[in-house]
């Protein structure tokens, strides 16, 4: 009649223990801290000596610290008492330690080691709860496409030239095709064959001397996708340079990127670094400085060249033909060459490497220029309307002599230490495949975040207290059982959310309050059913059993439908909506478990073994 | 037999809700049409999440109270400005909805000037650090997603309820739920309270709550149809009365939890709490006064046959000794 399997008690006990363990990390506050990591792997050491240096610097500036030590993941953590000291410490350490280290603001957990070893972590908190910045950037797909297609045109010309097929022109026709007009005596078959090998994805049409290379839609799509992927990688590199603890860099839709930097407050700096849409181009140097100066003076620039300027505003002639573009650059690391001179080791991808090999085979002893191209977004007002355009700034950042034949790995030398570092940084971060603009931006202050946490916790606490008080008064003993079920429910929701690493945000608190409400519903259904059975004259134990049995079906149906609403929110919502949906879904699932199984277990424990149970307090 | 010490409602409630059905359905329909009318004639007061708007960053000589800034901006016509502090408390981030007729960057610059003047006190001069326009495009996508979510929920409910109950119940439950959602949304159109993403979340969770409430009653209807020998109206009436105390208690406690959210959750959660408070009241009333009465009307009129075990079950019954 009123029975409950022993293994179920065991299962509930396990759930209880696991819930407590995994909910526990959230009770430990986080230390405001300054995280120091190596700017580049290998070259710098994070060790006790560095810890001592940092500690001494802070002691001199009279900034009290909780601890300064190398913690897991090999970072040096300076833990401080409050956020104000945290900012001061970071501002002090950043210039003193120099560019070899990344000094970042972060929040260090204080969860004891034994809990961490179980994999128990506190829930990550959303921007609204700890402060930080949120950006949405839009990728200019048209520009990306334009750039790739221009490169195609160049490549077609180069292929025709290399295979000695004379042509009169190679031009682009919209975004669909490249039209090559061959010279009268040209070998069209040979051209077709060579182009087919070079561009296997393009289809060809030959009509007389006009060879049309069609770009299939799938290819255009691939270009767009590549562009945004490339930009994502670049953004990740740039953001890693900030050393933000848990940045979010996500693609949204086809042309947007969402960036969240929790804990970061310096928006202007972040925007400047993230938004700099720079890229690089490798071009052959035509003539020398004297020739360039003469060309500028006489306004007589060779047809295959263009005038570029370096940082010192000195002119240099570079080939119009783009050898390797920034998106073909894989890596750039500053270091030392065999003679111990500062250098930058550059790695290109396969296509870039092949082109570099072909070029250097024929051009040893000649010079190679690296051009830094920056897109600066400007907003102009034309006829009272806002027009967004970009101004392009180009400058030669390096023009060194090609020492030998090389492919995808090579070094540039002849730089100062600072120049090498700066070149490496520019090379690495400069490979945006398409310009981007900021379409949305949010900043949440840390004090507002702390305030939100306080408000959210208070709200959940009160909603909980209201419900518990009501149940205790209204249902007495069963009210107590309900309260236990509610407490376990809240514990389970927090534990599950921590386990899956769901981000807690302000709407998440609303979700928690709502899950208390859902849990209430299931428990009321049961308790009212039991009362009903008792009124119908059923003996207490049987009333309890059938109350639970009959209510279970109803609870299942009503919660399944509510679950559907939660799933819809999760699927179609973004950001805060998803956080809310997540807590709602978890809350519904756990409330079914706690109301149907746990509370029944407790009720059985209390009333199941009494032989002559005359009445129950409900 | 134990005496039940405390009850919100008499245990043997026997109110004839079915007799009232024309009145209750008429009232519900009236409220719904008012809500639809309000939504059609008055636009929602969309928050920046949806509309986009101006963003002004100010630096003040001295820290200033946020409430003062909000009051001054409201006095100047920017009544839904979102004001945040950052830095040492004397830097302000203010988001404004474009006022009617405001567009283009000339207007953006104008708004920034107005905000600066409104915020500056005699001895506390404000300086504009940044001023930009946040495009509404993101908001449009979000709004569209909200609509998709609504469709997904409606279709999901229909399939699930039709599968677990019967199509008439599914349709009646959907009508009831949509009624509740429309009324809550209508409230935001009538009151002009700001409609932001959390309100949207609140309204979608009202769907969850409302359907939950209705399903509990329908579940009892299904049960009673199988066990009672009576005409549908009696069965429906009995079912509402039997679940009445549960409905009222659940709603009461759920309302309490949302009230806590409204009082203590702060400004950012107020919209969500407000939508849920209204949703709970409307959802409760409609599950009592609308859902079951719908089952007696026209095509939705249920009969005992609708809920008797189907042929397959009858075959199973027939095999029993």
Short mmCIF file of N, CA and C in Angstrom, two decimals, chain A residues 136 138 252 256 265 267 271 381 384 386 388 439-445 447-448 452 455-456 458-459 462-463 466-467 470-471 473-476 506-507 509-510 513-514 516-518 520-521 524-525 528-529 531-532 534-535 537 550 553-554 556-562 564-565 567-569 572 574 576-577 580 584 614-616 618, chain B residues 1-9 11 49 55 57 84-86 93 95 104-106 108 130 132-135 137-138 141-142 145-146 148-149 152-153 156-157 160-161 164-165 197-198 200-202 204-205 207-208 211-212 215-216 219-220 222-223 242 245-246 249-250 252-254 256-257 259-261 264-269 272 276:
data_model
loop_
_atom_site.label_atom_id
_atom_site.label_comp_id
_atom_site.label_asym_id
_atom_site.label_seq_id
_atom_site.Cartn_x
_atom_site.Cartn_y
_atom_site.Cartn_z
N UNK A 136 28.66 43.43 -30.45
CA UNK A 136 28.25 42.66 -31.62
C UNK A 136 28.90 43.34 -32.81
N UNK A 138 29.65 43.35 -37.03
CA UNK A 138 29.15 42.88 -38.30
C UNK A 138 30.30 42.81 -39.30
N UNK A 252 27.33 34.69 -34.85
CA UNK A 252 25.88 34.76 -34.74
C UNK A 252 25.33 35.00 -36.14
N UNK A 256 27.62 37.94 -38.28
CA UNK A 256 27.84 38.69 -37.04
C UNK A 256 28.70 37.91 -36.07
N UNK A 265 36.69 46.43 -18.17
CA UNK A 265 35.96 47.68 -18.07
C UNK A 265 36.41 48.72 -19.08
N UNK A 267 36.41 49.91 -22.10
CA UNK A 267 35.75 49.70 -23.38
C UNK A 267 36.47 50.34 -24.55
N UNK A 271 37.66 48.35 -27.73
CA UNK A 271 37.10 48.61 -29.05
C UNK A 271 38.18 48.91 -30.07
N UNK A 381 28.42 62.51 -42.86
CA UNK A 381 27.02 62.89 -43.08
C UNK A 381 26.89 63.45 -44.49
N UNK A 384 22.46 64.90 -45.02
CA UNK A 384 21.72 64.66 -43.79
C UNK A 384 21.60 63.20 -43.40
N UNK A 386 23.39 59.41 -42.53
CA UNK A 386 24.63 58.86 -42.01
C UNK A 386 25.18 57.84 -43.01
N UNK A 388 28.33 55.24 -43.67
CA UNK A 388 29.52 54.62 -43.12
C UNK A 388 30.47 54.25 -44.25
N UNK A 439 28.00 46.90 -34.30
CA UNK A 439 26.59 47.21 -34.43
C UNK A 439 25.91 47.31 -33.08
N UNK A 440 26.54 46.74 -32.07
CA UNK A 440 25.93 46.83 -30.75
C UNK A 440 27.02 46.80 -29.71
N UNK A 441 26.75 47.41 -28.60
CA UNK A 441 27.77 47.47 -27.58
C UNK A 441 27.11 47.64 -26.23
N UNK A 442 27.54 46.85 -25.27
CA UNK A 442 26.99 46.99 -23.93
C UNK A 442 28.09 46.97 -22.91
N UNK A 443 27.99 47.84 -21.94
CA UNK A 443 28.97 47.84 -20.86
C UNK A 443 28.21 47.75 -19.55
N UNK A 444 28.63 46.84 -18.69
CA UNK A 444 28.02 46.75 -17.37
C UNK A 444 29.12 46.96 -16.34
N UNK A 445 28.89 47.92 -15.46
CA UNK A 445 29.89 48.20 -14.44
C UNK A 445 29.93 47.11 -13.39
N UNK A 447 30.10 47.37 -10.20
CA UNK A 447 29.27 47.64 -9.03
C UNK A 447 27.82 47.31 -9.33
N UNK A 448 27.42 47.63 -10.57
CA UNK A 448 26.05 47.29 -10.98
C UNK A 448 25.88 45.77 -10.95
N UNK A 452 23.26 43.63 -8.86
CA UNK A 452 22.32 42.70 -9.47
C UNK A 452 22.33 41.34 -8.77
N UNK A 455 20.44 41.73 -5.51
CA UNK A 455 19.00 41.81 -5.74
C UNK A 455 18.41 40.45 -6.12
N UNK A 456 19.11 39.77 -7.04
CA UNK A 456 18.61 38.48 -7.50
C UNK A 456 18.53 37.48 -6.37
N UNK A 458 18.32 38.09 -3.17
CA UNK A 458 17.26 38.48 -2.25
C UNK A 458 15.90 38.05 -2.79
N UNK A 459 15.69 38.29 -4.07
CA UNK A 459 14.39 37.97 -4.67
C UNK A 459 14.10 36.47 -4.57
N UNK A 462 13.39 35.50 -0.91
CA UNK A 462 12.06 35.85 -0.43
C UNK A 462 10.98 34.99 -1.08
N UNK A 463 11.12 34.74 -2.38
CA UNK A 463 10.09 33.93 -3.03
C UNK A 463 10.05 32.55 -2.36
N UNK A 466 8.46 32.96 1.21
CA UNK A 466 7.00 33.10 1.08
C UNK A 466 6.36 31.72 0.89
N UNK A 467 6.92 30.95 -0.04
CA UNK A 467 6.33 29.65 -0.35
C UNK A 467 6.42 28.71 0.85
N UNK A 470 3.98 29.58 3.69
CA UNK A 470 2.62 29.22 3.35
C UNK A 470 2.39 27.72 3.53
N UNK A 471 3.32 26.92 3.01
CA UNK A 471 3.14 25.47 3.08
C UNK A 471 3.11 24.96 4.52
N UNK A 473 2.18 26.49 7.18
CA UNK A 473 0.93 26.82 7.86
C UNK A 473 -0.22 26.01 7.28
N UNK A 474 -0.25 25.92 5.98
CA UNK A 474 -1.44 25.36 5.33
C UNK A 474 -1.49 23.84 5.39
N UNK A 475 -0.36 23.18 5.21
CA UNK A 475 -0.39 21.72 5.16
C UNK A 475 0.27 21.04 6.36
N UNK A 476 0.76 21.78 7.30
CA UNK A 476 1.40 21.26 8.51
C UNK A 476 2.45 20.20 8.18
N UNK A 506 20.96 37.56 -14.71
CA UNK A 506 19.85 38.12 -13.95
C UNK A 506 18.52 37.41 -14.25
N UNK A 507 18.17 37.21 -15.52
CA UNK A 507 16.96 36.45 -15.79
C UNK A 507 17.03 35.02 -15.23
N UNK A 509 17.97 34.28 -12.33
CA UNK A 509 17.37 34.35 -10.99
C UNK A 509 15.85 34.26 -11.10
N UNK A 510 15.31 34.94 -12.11
CA UNK A 510 13.86 34.86 -12.34
C UNK A 510 13.47 33.42 -12.62
N UNK A 513 13.31 31.57 -9.37
CA UNK A 513 12.08 31.88 -8.66
C UNK A 513 10.91 31.13 -9.30
N UNK A 514 10.92 31.08 -10.63
CA UNK A 514 9.85 30.39 -11.34
C UNK A 514 9.88 28.89 -11.05
N UNK A 516 10.80 27.54 -8.37
CA UNK A 516 10.16 27.36 -7.07
C UNK A 516 8.65 27.26 -7.29
N UNK A 517 8.13 28.14 -8.12
CA UNK A 517 6.70 28.13 -8.44
C UNK A 517 6.24 26.82 -9.05
N UNK A 518 7.03 26.29 -9.98
CA UNK A 518 6.67 25.02 -10.63
C UNK A 518 6.65 23.89 -9.61
N UNK A 520 6.14 24.20 -6.49
CA UNK A 520 4.97 24.42 -5.64
C UNK A 520 3.76 23.73 -6.26
N UNK A 521 3.60 23.93 -7.56
CA UNK A 521 2.43 23.39 -8.24
C UNK A 521 2.33 21.89 -8.07
N UNK A 524 1.40 20.99 -4.47
CA UNK A 524 0.01 21.31 -4.15
C UNK A 524 -0.92 20.25 -4.74
N UNK A 525 -0.63 19.85 -5.98
CA UNK A 525 -1.45 18.82 -6.63
C UNK A 525 -1.50 17.56 -5.77
N UNK A 528 -3.34 18.26 -2.28
CA UNK A 528 -4.78 18.41 -2.45
C UNK A 528 -5.44 17.07 -2.77
N UNK A 529 -4.73 16.25 -3.55
CA UNK A 529 -5.25 14.92 -3.87
C UNK A 529 -5.40 14.08 -2.60
N UNK A 531 -5.78 15.15 0.44
CA UNK A 531 -6.93 15.68 1.20
C UNK A 531 -8.24 15.16 0.62
N UNK A 532 -8.31 15.17 -0.70
CA UNK A 532 -9.52 14.72 -1.37
C UNK A 532 -9.84 13.27 -1.04
N UNK A 534 -8.83 11.63 1.55
CA UNK A 534 -9.22 11.53 2.96
C UNK A 534 -10.68 11.92 3.14
N UNK A 535 -11.08 12.97 2.44
CA UNK A 535 -12.48 13.41 2.53
C UNK A 535 -13.42 12.33 2.02
N UNK A 537 -13.13 9.41 2.54
CA UNK A 537 -13.21 8.34 3.52
C UNK A 537 -12.16 7.25 3.37
N UNK A 550 -2.28 9.29 -8.17
CA UNK A 550 -3.17 10.02 -9.07
C UNK A 550 -2.58 11.35 -9.51
N UNK A 553 0.37 11.44 -12.70
CA UNK A 553 0.00 11.56 -14.12
C UNK A 553 -0.25 13.02 -14.49
N UNK A 554 -1.00 13.71 -13.62
CA UNK A 554 -1.31 15.11 -13.88
C UNK A 554 -0.03 15.94 -13.92
N UNK A 556 2.93 14.98 -14.59
CA UNK A 556 3.69 14.68 -15.79
C UNK A 556 3.16 15.48 -16.99
N UNK A 557 1.84 15.40 -17.21
CA UNK A 557 1.26 16.10 -18.36
C UNK A 557 1.45 17.60 -18.28
N UNK A 558 1.17 18.17 -17.11
CA UNK A 558 1.23 19.63 -17.01
C UNK A 558 2.67 20.12 -17.13
N UNK A 559 3.63 19.35 -16.60
CA UNK A 559 5.02 19.81 -16.70
C UNK A 559 5.61 19.61 -18.08
N UNK A 560 5.16 18.55 -18.76
CA UNK A 560 5.66 18.34 -20.12
C UNK A 560 5.30 19.51 -21.02
N UNK A 561 4.07 20.02 -20.87
CA UNK A 561 3.66 21.14 -21.71
C UNK A 561 4.46 22.41 -21.36
N UNK A 562 4.66 22.61 -20.03
CA UNK A 562 5.44 23.78 -19.63
C UNK A 562 6.88 23.65 -20.14
N UNK A 564 7.79 22.30 -22.89
CA UNK A 564 7.80 22.70 -24.31
C UNK A 564 8.05 24.19 -24.46
N UNK A 565 7.38 24.97 -23.60
CA UNK A 565 7.57 26.43 -23.65
C UNK A 565 9.02 26.78 -23.36
N UNK A 567 11.66 24.85 -23.84
CA UNK A 567 12.50 24.43 -24.97
C UNK A 567 12.45 25.45 -26.10
N UNK A 568 11.24 25.99 -26.34
CA UNK A 568 11.10 26.99 -27.40
C UNK A 568 11.95 28.21 -27.09
N UNK A 569 11.92 28.63 -25.84
CA UNK A 569 12.72 29.78 -25.43
C UNK A 569 14.20 29.51 -25.63
N UNK A 572 15.01 29.47 -29.53
CA UNK A 572 14.90 30.69 -30.33
C UNK A 572 15.41 31.94 -29.62
N UNK A 574 18.08 34.37 -27.37
CA UNK A 574 19.51 34.61 -27.36
C UNK A 574 19.88 35.11 -25.98
N UNK A 576 20.26 36.42 -22.64
CA UNK A 576 19.52 36.36 -21.39
C UNK A 576 18.30 35.44 -21.45
N UNK A 577 17.65 35.38 -22.62
CA UNK A 577 16.48 34.53 -22.75
C UNK A 577 16.87 33.07 -22.55
N UNK A 580 17.41 32.21 -18.93
CA UNK A 580 16.13 32.05 -18.26
C UNK A 580 15.53 30.68 -18.60
N UNK A 584 14.59 27.39 -16.24
CA UNK A 584 13.20 26.94 -16.23
C UNK A 584 13.12 25.45 -16.55
N UNK A 614 -4.34 6.75 12.44
CA UNK A 614 -5.75 7.19 12.39
C UNK A 614 -5.88 8.49 11.60
N UNK A 615 -4.91 9.34 11.83
CA UNK A 615 -5.05 10.63 11.15
C UNK A 615 -3.67 11.13 10.73
N UNK A 616 -3.65 11.97 9.71
CA UNK A 616 -2.39 12.60 9.33
C UNK A 616 -2.60 14.10 9.31
N UNK A 618 -2.50 17.11 7.58
CA UNK A 618 -2.39 17.70 6.25
C UNK A 618 -3.46 18.77 6.06
N UNK B 1 -12.28 10.77 11.81
CA UNK B 1 -11.81 11.51 10.63
C UNK B 1 -11.20 12.83 11.07
N UNK B 2 -10.09 13.16 10.52
CA UNK B 2 -9.41 14.39 10.90
C UNK B 2 -10.20 15.60 10.43
N UNK B 3 -10.15 16.63 11.21
CA UNK B 3 -10.76 17.88 10.76
C UNK B 3 -9.66 18.70 10.09
N UNK B 4 -9.96 19.16 8.94
CA UNK B 4 -8.94 19.97 8.24
C UNK B 4 -9.00 21.37 8.79
N UNK B 5 -7.91 21.79 9.35
CA UNK B 5 -7.95 23.05 10.09
C UNK B 5 -8.01 24.28 9.20
N UNK B 6 -7.40 24.18 8.10
CA UNK B 6 -7.25 25.41 7.32
C UNK B 6 -7.53 25.14 5.85
N UNK B 7 -8.48 25.84 5.32
CA UNK B 7 -8.71 25.72 3.88
C UNK B 7 -9.03 27.09 3.30
N UNK B 8 -8.51 27.33 2.14
CA UNK B 8 -8.78 28.61 1.49
C UNK B 8 -10.17 28.63 0.90
N UNK B 9 -10.61 27.45 0.49
CA UNK B 9 -11.92 27.34 -0.15
C UNK B 9 -12.69 26.21 0.51
N UNK B 11 -14.31 22.78 1.06
CA UNK B 11 -13.93 21.52 0.44
C UNK B 11 -14.97 21.03 -0.56
N UNK B 49 16.36 47.07 -26.70
CA UNK B 49 16.61 45.72 -27.23
C UNK B 49 16.03 45.57 -28.63
N UNK B 55 23.15 56.04 -27.59
CA UNK B 55 23.98 55.69 -26.46
C UNK B 55 24.87 56.88 -26.16
N UNK B 57 27.66 58.49 -23.47
CA UNK B 57 28.54 58.23 -22.36
C UNK B 57 28.99 59.58 -21.82
N UNK B 84 23.22 53.88 -16.37
CA UNK B 84 24.14 53.01 -15.63
C UNK B 84 25.38 53.81 -15.27
N UNK B 85 26.00 53.46 -14.16
CA UNK B 85 27.29 54.08 -13.87
C UNK B 85 28.38 53.08 -14.14
N UNK B 86 29.55 53.56 -14.39
CA UNK B 86 30.70 52.67 -14.43
C UNK B 86 31.91 53.48 -14.00
N UNK B 93 26.51 55.88 -18.39
CA UNK B 93 26.18 55.33 -19.69
C UNK B 93 24.66 55.44 -19.81
N UNK B 95 21.23 55.16 -22.17
CA UNK B 95 20.65 54.69 -23.42
C UNK B 95 19.28 55.31 -23.58
N UNK B 104 18.86 59.72 -37.89
CA UNK B 104 20.09 60.26 -38.46
C UNK B 104 21.01 60.74 -37.37
N UNK B 105 22.24 61.01 -37.77
CA UNK B 105 23.22 61.29 -36.73
C UNK B 105 23.15 62.72 -36.24
N UNK B 106 22.51 63.60 -37.00
CA UNK B 106 22.32 64.95 -36.50
C UNK B 106 21.46 64.90 -35.25
N UNK B 108 21.11 62.31 -33.38
CA UNK B 108 21.87 61.62 -32.35
C UNK B 108 22.71 62.62 -31.56
N UNK B 130 31.27 59.82 -25.29
CA UNK B 130 30.98 59.05 -26.48
C UNK B 130 29.50 59.18 -26.78
N UNK B 132 26.81 57.39 -29.59
CA UNK B 132 26.60 56.63 -30.83
C UNK B 132 25.23 55.99 -30.89
N UNK B 133 24.93 55.56 -32.08
CA UNK B 133 23.62 54.99 -32.32
C UNK B 133 23.75 53.48 -32.42
N UNK B 134 22.89 52.78 -31.71
CA UNK B 134 22.89 51.33 -31.80
C UNK B 134 21.78 50.92 -32.75
N UNK B 135 22.16 50.21 -33.78
CA UNK B 135 21.18 49.85 -34.80
C UNK B 135 20.11 48.92 -34.29
N UNK B 137 18.68 46.57 -35.97
CA UNK B 137 18.60 45.36 -36.77
C UNK B 137 18.65 44.09 -35.92
N UNK B 138 19.53 44.12 -34.92
CA UNK B 138 19.65 42.99 -34.02
C UNK B 138 18.31 42.72 -33.36
N UNK B 141 15.79 40.86 -35.49
CA UNK B 141 16.03 39.41 -35.51
C UNK B 141 15.48 38.74 -34.26
N UNK B 142 15.72 39.43 -33.12
CA UNK B 142 15.26 38.86 -31.85
C UNK B 142 13.74 38.78 -31.83
N UNK B 145 12.62 35.93 -33.79
CA UNK B 145 12.83 34.70 -33.05
C UNK B 145 11.76 34.48 -32.00
N UNK B 146 11.31 35.58 -31.37
CA UNK B 146 10.23 35.49 -30.39
C UNK B 146 8.98 34.93 -31.04
N UNK B 148 8.90 33.04 -33.77
CA UNK B 148 9.14 31.62 -34.05
C UNK B 148 8.89 30.79 -32.80
N UNK B 149 9.38 31.31 -31.68
CA UNK B 149 9.22 30.58 -30.41
C UNK B 149 7.74 30.37 -30.13
N UNK B 152 6.38 27.70 -32.40
CA UNK B 152 6.89 26.42 -31.96
C UNK B 152 6.09 25.91 -30.76
N UNK B 153 5.83 26.82 -29.82
CA UNK B 153 5.09 26.44 -28.62
C UNK B 153 3.68 26.01 -28.99
N UNK B 156 3.74 22.71 -30.78
CA UNK B 156 4.16 21.69 -29.82
C UNK B 156 3.04 21.31 -28.87
N UNK B 157 2.36 22.32 -28.35
CA UNK B 157 1.22 22.07 -27.44
C UNK B 157 0.15 21.27 -28.16
N UNK B 160 1.26 17.66 -28.62
CA UNK B 160 1.36 16.92 -27.37
C UNK B 160 -0.02 16.64 -26.76
N UNK B 161 -0.85 17.69 -26.68
CA UNK B 161 -2.15 17.52 -26.03
C UNK B 161 -3.06 16.63 -26.86
N UNK B 164 -1.87 13.13 -26.09
CA UNK B 164 -2.12 12.63 -24.74
C UNK B 164 -3.61 12.70 -24.37
N UNK B 165 -4.36 13.63 -24.93
CA UNK B 165 -5.76 13.77 -24.61
C UNK B 165 -6.59 13.50 -25.86
N UNK B 197 13.29 42.46 -23.61
CA UNK B 197 13.50 41.03 -23.78
C UNK B 197 13.00 40.22 -22.59
N UNK B 198 13.18 40.76 -21.38
CA UNK B 198 12.74 39.99 -20.21
C UNK B 198 11.21 39.91 -20.16
N UNK B 200 9.40 39.70 -22.83
CA UNK B 200 9.12 38.65 -23.80
C UNK B 200 9.29 37.27 -23.14
N UNK B 201 10.37 37.12 -22.38
CA UNK B 201 10.60 35.88 -21.66
C UNK B 201 9.45 35.63 -20.68
N UNK B 202 9.04 36.69 -19.99
CA UNK B 202 7.93 36.57 -19.04
C UNK B 202 6.66 36.10 -19.72
N UNK B 204 6.40 34.44 -22.53
CA UNK B 204 6.52 33.04 -22.96
C UNK B 204 6.39 32.09 -21.78
N UNK B 205 6.87 32.52 -20.61
CA UNK B 205 6.70 31.63 -19.46
C UNK B 205 5.26 31.65 -18.97
N UNK B 207 2.86 31.44 -21.01
CA UNK B 207 2.31 30.35 -21.82
C UNK B 207 2.47 29.04 -21.07
N UNK B 208 3.69 28.83 -20.56
CA UNK B 208 3.96 27.60 -19.82
C UNK B 208 3.05 27.48 -18.61
N UNK B 211 -0.81 27.00 -19.69
CA UNK B 211 -1.13 25.67 -20.21
C UNK B 211 -1.09 24.65 -19.08
N UNK B 212 -0.15 24.83 -18.18
CA UNK B 212 -0.02 23.97 -17.02
C UNK B 212 -1.33 23.95 -16.23
N UNK B 215 -4.12 22.24 -18.20
CA UNK B 215 -3.95 20.79 -18.31
C UNK B 215 -4.38 20.09 -17.03
N UNK B 216 -4.10 20.70 -15.88
CA UNK B 216 -4.48 20.07 -14.61
C UNK B 216 -6.00 19.89 -14.56
N UNK B 219 -7.04 17.23 -17.13
CA UNK B 219 -6.65 15.91 -16.65
C UNK B 219 -7.76 15.32 -15.77
N UNK B 220 -8.32 16.23 -14.94
CA UNK B 220 -9.39 15.78 -14.07
C UNK B 220 -10.67 15.50 -14.88
N UNK B 222 -10.76 14.37 -17.90
CA UNK B 222 -10.55 13.08 -18.54
C UNK B 222 -10.83 11.94 -17.55
N UNK B 223 -10.30 12.13 -16.33
CA UNK B 223 -10.48 11.10 -15.30
C UNK B 223 -11.96 10.92 -14.96
N UNK B 242 -13.55 20.30 -8.31
CA UNK B 242 -12.60 19.44 -7.61
C UNK B 242 -11.18 20.01 -7.64
N UNK B 245 -9.54 24.19 -5.45
CA UNK B 245 -8.65 24.60 -4.36
C UNK B 245 -7.19 24.49 -4.77
N UNK B 246 -6.89 23.43 -5.54
CA UNK B 246 -5.51 23.31 -6.05
C UNK B 246 -5.15 24.51 -6.93
N UNK B 249 -4.72 27.67 -4.75
CA UNK B 249 -3.53 27.64 -3.89
C UNK B 249 -2.25 27.79 -4.72
N UNK B 250 -2.17 26.99 -5.78
CA UNK B 250 -0.97 27.06 -6.62
C UNK B 250 -0.75 28.48 -7.12
N UNK B 252 -1.88 31.18 -5.91
CA UNK B 252 -1.58 32.08 -4.80
C UNK B 252 -0.09 32.05 -4.46
N UNK B 253 0.44 30.82 -4.32
CA UNK B 253 1.86 30.69 -3.96
C UNK B 253 2.75 31.17 -5.11
N UNK B 254 2.40 30.78 -6.35
CA UNK B 254 3.19 31.22 -7.49
C UNK B 254 3.19 32.74 -7.57
N UNK B 256 2.86 34.75 -5.06
CA UNK B 256 3.75 35.23 -4.00
C UNK B 256 5.21 35.24 -4.45
N UNK B 257 5.64 34.15 -5.11
CA UNK B 257 7.04 34.09 -5.52
C UNK B 257 7.36 35.18 -6.54
N UNK B 259 5.76 38.02 -6.78
CA UNK B 259 5.73 39.31 -6.07
C UNK B 259 7.10 39.58 -5.45
N UNK B 260 7.72 38.54 -4.90
CA UNK B 260 9.07 38.70 -4.33
C UNK B 260 10.02 39.20 -5.40
N UNK B 261 9.87 38.65 -6.61
CA UNK B 261 10.72 39.05 -7.73
C UNK B 261 10.46 40.52 -8.08
N UNK B 264 11.82 42.71 -4.88
CA UNK B 264 13.24 42.68 -4.54
C UNK B 264 14.18 42.54 -5.73
N UNK B 265 13.63 42.20 -6.90
CA UNK B 265 14.50 41.89 -8.04
C UNK B 265 15.13 43.10 -8.72
N UNK B 266 14.66 44.29 -8.37
CA UNK B 266 15.24 45.48 -8.99
C UNK B 266 14.67 45.75 -10.36
N UNK B 267 15.03 46.89 -10.90
CA UNK B 267 14.44 47.38 -12.15
C UNK B 267 14.51 46.41 -13.32
N UNK B 268 15.64 45.71 -13.44
CA UNK B 268 15.82 44.88 -14.64
C UNK B 268 14.85 43.70 -14.69
N UNK B 269 14.37 43.26 -13.52
CA UNK B 269 13.47 42.11 -13.53
C UNK B 269 12.00 42.53 -13.39
N UNK B 272 9.62 41.58 -16.28
CA UNK B 272 9.35 40.15 -16.31
C UNK B 272 8.37 39.77 -15.20
N UNK B 276 4.51 38.26 -15.46
CA UNK B 276 4.14 36.99 -14.84
C UNK B 276 3.01 37.17 -13.83
#
